[in-house]
Tab-separated table of C-alpha atoms and ligand atoms in Angstrom:
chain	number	residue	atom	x	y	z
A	18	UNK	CA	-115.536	94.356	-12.633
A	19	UNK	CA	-118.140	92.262	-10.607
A	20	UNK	CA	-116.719	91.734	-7.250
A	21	UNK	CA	-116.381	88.378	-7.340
A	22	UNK	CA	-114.517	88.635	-10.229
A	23	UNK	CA	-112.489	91.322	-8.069
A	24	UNK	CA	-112.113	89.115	-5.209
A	25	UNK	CA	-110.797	86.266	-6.965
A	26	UNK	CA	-108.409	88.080	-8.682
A	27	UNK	CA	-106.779	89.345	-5.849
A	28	UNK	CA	-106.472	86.102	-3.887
A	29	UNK	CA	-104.462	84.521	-7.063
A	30	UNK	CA	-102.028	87.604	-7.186
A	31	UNK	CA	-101.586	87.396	-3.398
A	32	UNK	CA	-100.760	83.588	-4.128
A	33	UNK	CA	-98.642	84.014	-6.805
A	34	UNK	CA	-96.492	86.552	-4.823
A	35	UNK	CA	-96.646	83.666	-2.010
A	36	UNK	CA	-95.723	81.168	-3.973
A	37	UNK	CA	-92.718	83.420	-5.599
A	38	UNK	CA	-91.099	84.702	-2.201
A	39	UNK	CA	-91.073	81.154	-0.510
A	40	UNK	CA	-89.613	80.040	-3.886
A	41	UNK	CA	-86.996	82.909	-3.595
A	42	UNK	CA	-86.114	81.719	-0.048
A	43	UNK	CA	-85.971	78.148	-0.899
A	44	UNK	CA	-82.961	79.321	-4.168
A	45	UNK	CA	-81.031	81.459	-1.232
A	46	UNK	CA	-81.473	78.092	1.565
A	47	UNK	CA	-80.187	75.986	-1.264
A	48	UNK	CA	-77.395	78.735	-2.518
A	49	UNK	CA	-76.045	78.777	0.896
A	50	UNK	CA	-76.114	74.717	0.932
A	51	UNK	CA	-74.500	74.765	-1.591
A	52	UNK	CA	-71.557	76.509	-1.432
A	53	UNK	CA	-71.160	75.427	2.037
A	54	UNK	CA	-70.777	71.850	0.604
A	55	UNK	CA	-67.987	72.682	-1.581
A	56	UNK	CA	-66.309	73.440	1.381
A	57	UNK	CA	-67.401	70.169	3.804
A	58	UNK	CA	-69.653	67.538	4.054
A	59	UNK	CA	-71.088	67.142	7.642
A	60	UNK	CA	-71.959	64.018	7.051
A	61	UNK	CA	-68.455	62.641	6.866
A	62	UNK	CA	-66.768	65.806	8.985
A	63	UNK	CA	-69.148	65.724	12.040
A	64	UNK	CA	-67.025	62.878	13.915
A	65	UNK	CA	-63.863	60.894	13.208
A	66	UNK	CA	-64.845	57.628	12.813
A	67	UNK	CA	-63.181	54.727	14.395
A	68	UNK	CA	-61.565	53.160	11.311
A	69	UNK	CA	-59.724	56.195	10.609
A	70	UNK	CA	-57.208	56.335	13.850
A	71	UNK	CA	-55.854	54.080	17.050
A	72	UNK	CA	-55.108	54.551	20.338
A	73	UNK	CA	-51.986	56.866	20.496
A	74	UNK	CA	-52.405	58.393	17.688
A	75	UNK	CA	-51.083	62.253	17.829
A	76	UNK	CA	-53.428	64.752	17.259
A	77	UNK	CA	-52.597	68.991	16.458
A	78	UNK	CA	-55.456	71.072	18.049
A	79	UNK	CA	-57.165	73.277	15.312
A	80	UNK	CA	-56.232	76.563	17.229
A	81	UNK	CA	-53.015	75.434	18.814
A	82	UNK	CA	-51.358	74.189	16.019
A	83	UNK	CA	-47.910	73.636	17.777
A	84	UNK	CA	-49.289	71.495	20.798
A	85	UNK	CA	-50.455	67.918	20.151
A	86	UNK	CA	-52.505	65.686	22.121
A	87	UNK	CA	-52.641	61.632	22.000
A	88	UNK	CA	-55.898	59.360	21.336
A	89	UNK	CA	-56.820	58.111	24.313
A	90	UNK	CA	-58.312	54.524	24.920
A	91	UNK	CA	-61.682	55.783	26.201
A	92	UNK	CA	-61.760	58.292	22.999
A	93	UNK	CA	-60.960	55.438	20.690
A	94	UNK	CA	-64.031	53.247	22.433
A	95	UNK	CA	-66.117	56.210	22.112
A	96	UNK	CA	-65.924	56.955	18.115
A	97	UNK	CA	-68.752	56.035	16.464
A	98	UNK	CA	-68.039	53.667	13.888
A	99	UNK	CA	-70.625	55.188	10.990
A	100	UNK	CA	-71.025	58.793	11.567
A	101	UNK	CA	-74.102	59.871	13.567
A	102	UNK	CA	-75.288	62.135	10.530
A	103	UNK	CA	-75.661	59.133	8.065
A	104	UNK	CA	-78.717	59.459	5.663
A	105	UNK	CA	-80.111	61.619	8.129
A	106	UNK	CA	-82.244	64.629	6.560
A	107	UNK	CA	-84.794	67.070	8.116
A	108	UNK	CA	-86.698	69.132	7.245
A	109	UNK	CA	-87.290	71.859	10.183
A	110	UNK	CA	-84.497	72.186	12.146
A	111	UNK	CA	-83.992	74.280	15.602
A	112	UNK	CA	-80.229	75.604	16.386
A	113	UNK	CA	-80.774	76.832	20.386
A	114	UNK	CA	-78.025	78.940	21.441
A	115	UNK	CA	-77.380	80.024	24.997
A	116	UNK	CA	-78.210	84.129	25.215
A	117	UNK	CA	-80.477	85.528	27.870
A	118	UNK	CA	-82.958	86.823	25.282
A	119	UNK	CA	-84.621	83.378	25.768
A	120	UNK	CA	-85.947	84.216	29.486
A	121	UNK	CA	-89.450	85.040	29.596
A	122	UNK	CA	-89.913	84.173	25.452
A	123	UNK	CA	-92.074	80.901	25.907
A	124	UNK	CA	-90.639	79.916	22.811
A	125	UNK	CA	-90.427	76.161	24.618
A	126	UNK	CA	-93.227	74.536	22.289
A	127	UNK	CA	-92.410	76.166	19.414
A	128	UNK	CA	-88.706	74.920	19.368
A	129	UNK	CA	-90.012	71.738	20.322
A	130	UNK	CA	-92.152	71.207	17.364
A	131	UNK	CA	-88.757	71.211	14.924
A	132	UNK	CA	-87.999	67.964	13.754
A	133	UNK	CA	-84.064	68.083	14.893
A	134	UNK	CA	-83.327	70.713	17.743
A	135	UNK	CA	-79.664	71.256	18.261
A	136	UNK	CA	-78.785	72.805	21.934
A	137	UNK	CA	-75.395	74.118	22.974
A	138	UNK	CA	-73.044	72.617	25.665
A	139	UNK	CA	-74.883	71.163	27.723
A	140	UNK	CA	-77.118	74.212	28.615
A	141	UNK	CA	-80.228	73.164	31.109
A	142	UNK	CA	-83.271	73.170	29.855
A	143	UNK	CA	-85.417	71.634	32.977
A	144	UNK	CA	-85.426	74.466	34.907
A	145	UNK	CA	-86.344	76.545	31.841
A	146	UNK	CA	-88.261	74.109	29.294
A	147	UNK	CA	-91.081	77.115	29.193
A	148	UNK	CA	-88.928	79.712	27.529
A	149	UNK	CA	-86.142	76.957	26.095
A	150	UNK	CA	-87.822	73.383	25.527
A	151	UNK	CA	-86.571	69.906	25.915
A	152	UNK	CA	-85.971	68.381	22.616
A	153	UNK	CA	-82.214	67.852	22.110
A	154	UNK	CA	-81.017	65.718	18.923
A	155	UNK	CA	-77.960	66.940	19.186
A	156	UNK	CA	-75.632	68.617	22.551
A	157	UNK	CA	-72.173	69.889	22.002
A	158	UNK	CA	-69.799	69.937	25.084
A	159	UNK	CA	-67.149	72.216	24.663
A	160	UNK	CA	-64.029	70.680	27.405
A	161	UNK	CA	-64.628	73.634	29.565
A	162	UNK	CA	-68.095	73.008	30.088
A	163	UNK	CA	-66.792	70.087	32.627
A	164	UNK	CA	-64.999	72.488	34.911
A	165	UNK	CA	-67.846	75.412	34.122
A	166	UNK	CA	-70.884	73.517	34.849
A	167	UNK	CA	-69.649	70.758	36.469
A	168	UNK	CA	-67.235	71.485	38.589
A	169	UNK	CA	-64.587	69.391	37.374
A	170	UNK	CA	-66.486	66.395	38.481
A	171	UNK	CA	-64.875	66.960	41.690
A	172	UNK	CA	-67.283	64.992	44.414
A	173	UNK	CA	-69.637	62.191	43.588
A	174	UNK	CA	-72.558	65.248	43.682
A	175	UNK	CA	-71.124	66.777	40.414
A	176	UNK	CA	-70.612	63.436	39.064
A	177	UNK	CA	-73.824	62.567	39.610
A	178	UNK	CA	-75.534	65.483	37.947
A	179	UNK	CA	-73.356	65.524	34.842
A	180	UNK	CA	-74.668	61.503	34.163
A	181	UNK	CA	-78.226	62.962	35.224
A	182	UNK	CA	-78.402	65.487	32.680
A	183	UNK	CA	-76.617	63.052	30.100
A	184	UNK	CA	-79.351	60.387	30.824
A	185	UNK	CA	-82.204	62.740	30.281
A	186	UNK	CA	-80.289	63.272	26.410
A	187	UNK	CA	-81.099	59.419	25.575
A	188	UNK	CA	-80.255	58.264	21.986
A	189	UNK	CA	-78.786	61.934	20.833
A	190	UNK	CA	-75.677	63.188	19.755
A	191	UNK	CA	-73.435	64.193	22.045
A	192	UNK	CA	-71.123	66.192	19.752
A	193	UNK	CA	-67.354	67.034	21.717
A	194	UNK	CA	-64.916	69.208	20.048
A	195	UNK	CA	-61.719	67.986	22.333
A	196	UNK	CA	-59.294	69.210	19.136
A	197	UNK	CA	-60.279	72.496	18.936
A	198	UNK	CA	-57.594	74.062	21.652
A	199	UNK	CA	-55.050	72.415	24.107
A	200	UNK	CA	-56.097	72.413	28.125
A	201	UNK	CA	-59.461	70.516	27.867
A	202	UNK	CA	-57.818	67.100	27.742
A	203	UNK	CA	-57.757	65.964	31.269
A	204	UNK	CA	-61.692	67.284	31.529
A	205	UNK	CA	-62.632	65.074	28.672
A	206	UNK	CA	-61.158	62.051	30.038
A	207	UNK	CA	-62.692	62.400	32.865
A	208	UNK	CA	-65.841	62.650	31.367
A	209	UNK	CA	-65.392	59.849	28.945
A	210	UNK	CA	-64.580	57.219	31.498
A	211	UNK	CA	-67.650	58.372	33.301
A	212	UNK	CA	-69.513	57.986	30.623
A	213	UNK	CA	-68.019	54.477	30.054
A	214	UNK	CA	-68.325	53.449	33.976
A	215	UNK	CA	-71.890	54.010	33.535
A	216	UNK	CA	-75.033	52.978	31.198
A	217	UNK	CA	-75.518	56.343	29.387
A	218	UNK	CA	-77.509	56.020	25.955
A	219	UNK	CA	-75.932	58.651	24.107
A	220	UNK	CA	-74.052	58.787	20.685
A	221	UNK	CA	-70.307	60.522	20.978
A	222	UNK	CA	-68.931	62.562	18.305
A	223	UNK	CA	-65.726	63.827	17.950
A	224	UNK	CA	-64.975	66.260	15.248
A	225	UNK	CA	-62.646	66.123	12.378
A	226	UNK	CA	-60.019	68.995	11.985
A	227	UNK	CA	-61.036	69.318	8.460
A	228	UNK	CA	-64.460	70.165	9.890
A	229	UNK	CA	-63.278	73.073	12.213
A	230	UNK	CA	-61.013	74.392	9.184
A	231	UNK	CA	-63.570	73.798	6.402
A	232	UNK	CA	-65.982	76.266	8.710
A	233	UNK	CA	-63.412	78.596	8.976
A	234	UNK	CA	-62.318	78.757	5.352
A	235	UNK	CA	-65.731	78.937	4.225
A	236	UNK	CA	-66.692	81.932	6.294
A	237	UNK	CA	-63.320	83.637	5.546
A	238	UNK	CA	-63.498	83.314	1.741
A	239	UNK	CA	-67.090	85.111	2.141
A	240	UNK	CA	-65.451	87.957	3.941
A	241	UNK	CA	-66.640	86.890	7.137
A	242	UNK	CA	-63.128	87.243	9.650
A	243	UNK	CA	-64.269	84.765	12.023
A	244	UNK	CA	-61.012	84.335	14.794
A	245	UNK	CA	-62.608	81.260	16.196
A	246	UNK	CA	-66.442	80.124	15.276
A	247	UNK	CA	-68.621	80.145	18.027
A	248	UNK	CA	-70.283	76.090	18.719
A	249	UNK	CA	-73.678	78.004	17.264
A	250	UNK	CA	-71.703	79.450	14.196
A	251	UNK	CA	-70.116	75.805	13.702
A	252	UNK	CA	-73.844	74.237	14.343
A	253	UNK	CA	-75.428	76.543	11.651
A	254	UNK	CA	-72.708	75.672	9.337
A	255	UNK	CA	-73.223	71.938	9.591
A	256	UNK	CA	-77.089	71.669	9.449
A	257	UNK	CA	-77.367	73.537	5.854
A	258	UNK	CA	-76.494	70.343	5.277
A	259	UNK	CA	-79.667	68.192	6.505
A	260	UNK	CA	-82.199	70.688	7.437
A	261	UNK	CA	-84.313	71.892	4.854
A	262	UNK	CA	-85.309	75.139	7.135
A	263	UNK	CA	-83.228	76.319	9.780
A	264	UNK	CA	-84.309	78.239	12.637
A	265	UNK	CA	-81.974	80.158	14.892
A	266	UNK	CA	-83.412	80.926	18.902
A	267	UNK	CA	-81.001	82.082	21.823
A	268	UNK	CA	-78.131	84.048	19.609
A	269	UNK	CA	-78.118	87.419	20.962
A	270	UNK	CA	-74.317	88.715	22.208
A	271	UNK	CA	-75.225	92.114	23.368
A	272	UNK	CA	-76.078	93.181	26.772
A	273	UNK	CA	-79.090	95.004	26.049
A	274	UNK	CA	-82.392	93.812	24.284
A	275	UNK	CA	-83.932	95.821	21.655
A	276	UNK	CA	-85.804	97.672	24.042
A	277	UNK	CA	-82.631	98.687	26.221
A	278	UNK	CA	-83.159	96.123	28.933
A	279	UNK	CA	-80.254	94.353	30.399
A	280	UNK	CA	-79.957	90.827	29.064
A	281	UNK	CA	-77.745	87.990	30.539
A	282	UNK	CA	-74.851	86.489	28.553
A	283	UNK	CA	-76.270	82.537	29.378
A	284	UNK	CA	-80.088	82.445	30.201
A	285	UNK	CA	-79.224	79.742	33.094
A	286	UNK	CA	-75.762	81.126	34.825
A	287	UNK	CA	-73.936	84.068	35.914
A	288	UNK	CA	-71.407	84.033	33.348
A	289	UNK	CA	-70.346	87.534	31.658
A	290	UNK	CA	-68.701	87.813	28.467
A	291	UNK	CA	-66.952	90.756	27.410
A	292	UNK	CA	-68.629	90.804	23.651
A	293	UNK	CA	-66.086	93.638	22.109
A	294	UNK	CA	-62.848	92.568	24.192
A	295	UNK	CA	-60.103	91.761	21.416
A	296	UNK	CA	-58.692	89.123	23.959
A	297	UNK	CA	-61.965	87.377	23.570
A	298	UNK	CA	-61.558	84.237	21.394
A	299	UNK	CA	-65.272	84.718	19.265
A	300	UNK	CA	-66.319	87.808	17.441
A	301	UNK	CA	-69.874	86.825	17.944
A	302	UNK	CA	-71.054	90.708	17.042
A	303	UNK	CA	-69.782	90.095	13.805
A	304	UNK	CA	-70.992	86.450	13.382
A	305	UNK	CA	-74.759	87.990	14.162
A	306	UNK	CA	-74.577	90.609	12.231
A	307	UNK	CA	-73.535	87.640	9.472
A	308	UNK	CA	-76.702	85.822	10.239
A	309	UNK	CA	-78.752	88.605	10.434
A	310	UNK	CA	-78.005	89.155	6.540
A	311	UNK	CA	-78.722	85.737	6.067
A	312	UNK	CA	-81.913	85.941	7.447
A	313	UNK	CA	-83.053	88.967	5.846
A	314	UNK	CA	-81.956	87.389	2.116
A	315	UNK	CA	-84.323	84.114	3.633
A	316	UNK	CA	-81.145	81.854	3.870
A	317	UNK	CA	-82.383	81.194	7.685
A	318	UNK	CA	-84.806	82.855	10.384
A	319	UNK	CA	-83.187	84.356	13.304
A	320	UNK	CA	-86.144	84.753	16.008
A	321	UNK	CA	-85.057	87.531	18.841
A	322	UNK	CA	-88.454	88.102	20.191
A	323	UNK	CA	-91.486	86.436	22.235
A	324	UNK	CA	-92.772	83.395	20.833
A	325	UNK	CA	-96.443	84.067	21.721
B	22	CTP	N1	-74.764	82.848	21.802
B	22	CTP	C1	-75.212	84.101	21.380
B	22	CTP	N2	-75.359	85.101	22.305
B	22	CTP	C2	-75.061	84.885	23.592
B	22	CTP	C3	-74.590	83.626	24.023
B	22	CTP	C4	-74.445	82.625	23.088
B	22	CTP	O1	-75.471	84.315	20.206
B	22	CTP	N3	-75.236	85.886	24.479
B	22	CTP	C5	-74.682	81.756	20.802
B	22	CTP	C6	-73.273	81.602	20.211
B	22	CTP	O2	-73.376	81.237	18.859
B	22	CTP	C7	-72.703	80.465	21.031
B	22	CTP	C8	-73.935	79.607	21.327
B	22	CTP	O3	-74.994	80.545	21.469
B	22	CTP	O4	-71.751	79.698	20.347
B	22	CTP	C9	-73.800	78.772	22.581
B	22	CTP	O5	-73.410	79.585	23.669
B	22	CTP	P1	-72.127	79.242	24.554
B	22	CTP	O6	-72.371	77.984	25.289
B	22	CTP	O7	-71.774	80.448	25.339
B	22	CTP	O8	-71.054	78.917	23.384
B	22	CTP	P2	-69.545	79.332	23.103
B	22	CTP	O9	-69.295	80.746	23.523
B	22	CTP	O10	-69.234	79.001	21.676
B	22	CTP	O11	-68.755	78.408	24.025
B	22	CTP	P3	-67.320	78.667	24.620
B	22	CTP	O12	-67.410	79.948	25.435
B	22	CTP	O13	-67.094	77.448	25.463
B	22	CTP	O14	-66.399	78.776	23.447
């Protein structure tokens, strides 16, 4: 065979096999979709919109199903009144959690160039926009994060740094889970009013039970014994929703990197975690090893490594 002939022939089977594992990976993305949906519908689950409750209301937390908690004024003035998610769709999406593997990556630009990056309480990215980037469309802020990175909000310093690093979010979600377990109320109160006192252009969320449960139930009836899903787990969940692709950076919960070197728990604190303890309330080993199958069937991409 002439070896043009040859030549051509070989770049249309290398296409076709292209064109047939991308279209493989775009079935599993929309499988997963799919049956995710069956089980909630981001769109309507991410907050609780202000329609649907009033001041004083009573409230069970997800995981403390015994102790209530009230709605609060400053909550009620802070529920959006269409949710944040509305006829929103994208196609790339970045999901940032918070592990130590991110130090040194330079994977900054790359997560930057996703259409919708979703970061995880609150985590700085200033400091490390090289390795971490500083897109955020959507922040969670898990109640402790107040007294953990904030100090409680103690002096006007601490005060002053929490609005800083909200003012640098301007326009994006600020997503709070204050049902999830009792003992965060007081923290987001206090962060509430603050954010009421002062002129901070960002859009609260609060989520619905049925959002917390529906994640749960989902991963359970796929034999996935989740105790409590992690914020990334619970991110993940919500964006096969409206991303199109979804790319995972930062989820690592093991102290070592692949080449045995010690890696820190947070990439911008001091904070250990105790990733086998049974007292712990995540089994993120488990929930990794979860998304690791989903990323070798093509359902996601988990990037571990160096982004250069
Ligand atoms: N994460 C990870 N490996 C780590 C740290 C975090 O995979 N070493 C992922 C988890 O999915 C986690 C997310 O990054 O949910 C954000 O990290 P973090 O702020 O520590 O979240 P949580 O542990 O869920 O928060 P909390 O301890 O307040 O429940």
């Amino acid at each position: 065979m002439p070896l043009v002939l040859r030549t051509l022939l070989f770049g249309f089977v290398t296409l076709l096999v292209v064109v047939l594992i991308i279209d493989d990976i775009a079935e599993v993305e929309e499988e997963t979709a799919k049956n995710i949906l069956r089980f909630l519908d981001p769109e309507r689950d991410i907050s609780i919109l202000k329609g649907t409750l009033k001041p004083g209301d009573i409230i069970h937390y997800v995981f403390d199903r015994h102790s209530t908690t009230n709605i609060s004024e400053n909550l009620y003035r802070l529920l959006p009144t269409v949710s944040p998610m509305k006829n929103q769709h994208h196609r790339r999406c970045a999901i940032v959690g918070n592990s130590g593997i991110l130090l040194n990556s330079s994977c900054g630009p790359e997560i930057d160039s996703h259409d919708f990056v979703i970061r995880c309480n609150l985590a700085p990215v200033e400091e490390y926009h090289r390795d971490v980037g500083w897109r955020t469309n959507l922040v969670t802020m898990n109640p402790s994060v107040v007294q953990r990175a904030f100090q409680d909000l103690v002096s006007e310093e601490w005060r002053d740094r929490f609005l800083q690093r909200l003012r640098s979010l301007s326009g994006s979600v600020l997503w709070i889970p204050a049902f999830m377990a009792k003992g965060g109320e007081e923290r987001v109160e206090w962060a509430l009013r603050l954010i009421l006192l002062h002129t901070v252009d960002v859009r609260t969320a609060f989520p619905s039970l049925r959002l917390l449960h529906a994640v749960r139930g989902y991963w359970l009836t796929n034999n996935v014994h989740i105790k409590r899903p992690t914020t990334g787990l619970l991110m993940y969940t919500m964006a096969t929703r409206f991303c199109e692709e979804i790319h995972l950076y930062g989820f690592w919960p093991f102290p070592l990197d692949p080449r045995g070197k010690p890696v820190k728990y947070h990439y911008y604190d001091t904070l250990k975690y105790e990733y086998t303890s049974s007292s712990s309330p995540h089994t993120m080993p488990l929930e990794f090893r979860t998304l690791s199958t989903l990323h070798r069937q093509g359902a996601l991409r988990l990037h571990t490594g160096t982004c250069d």
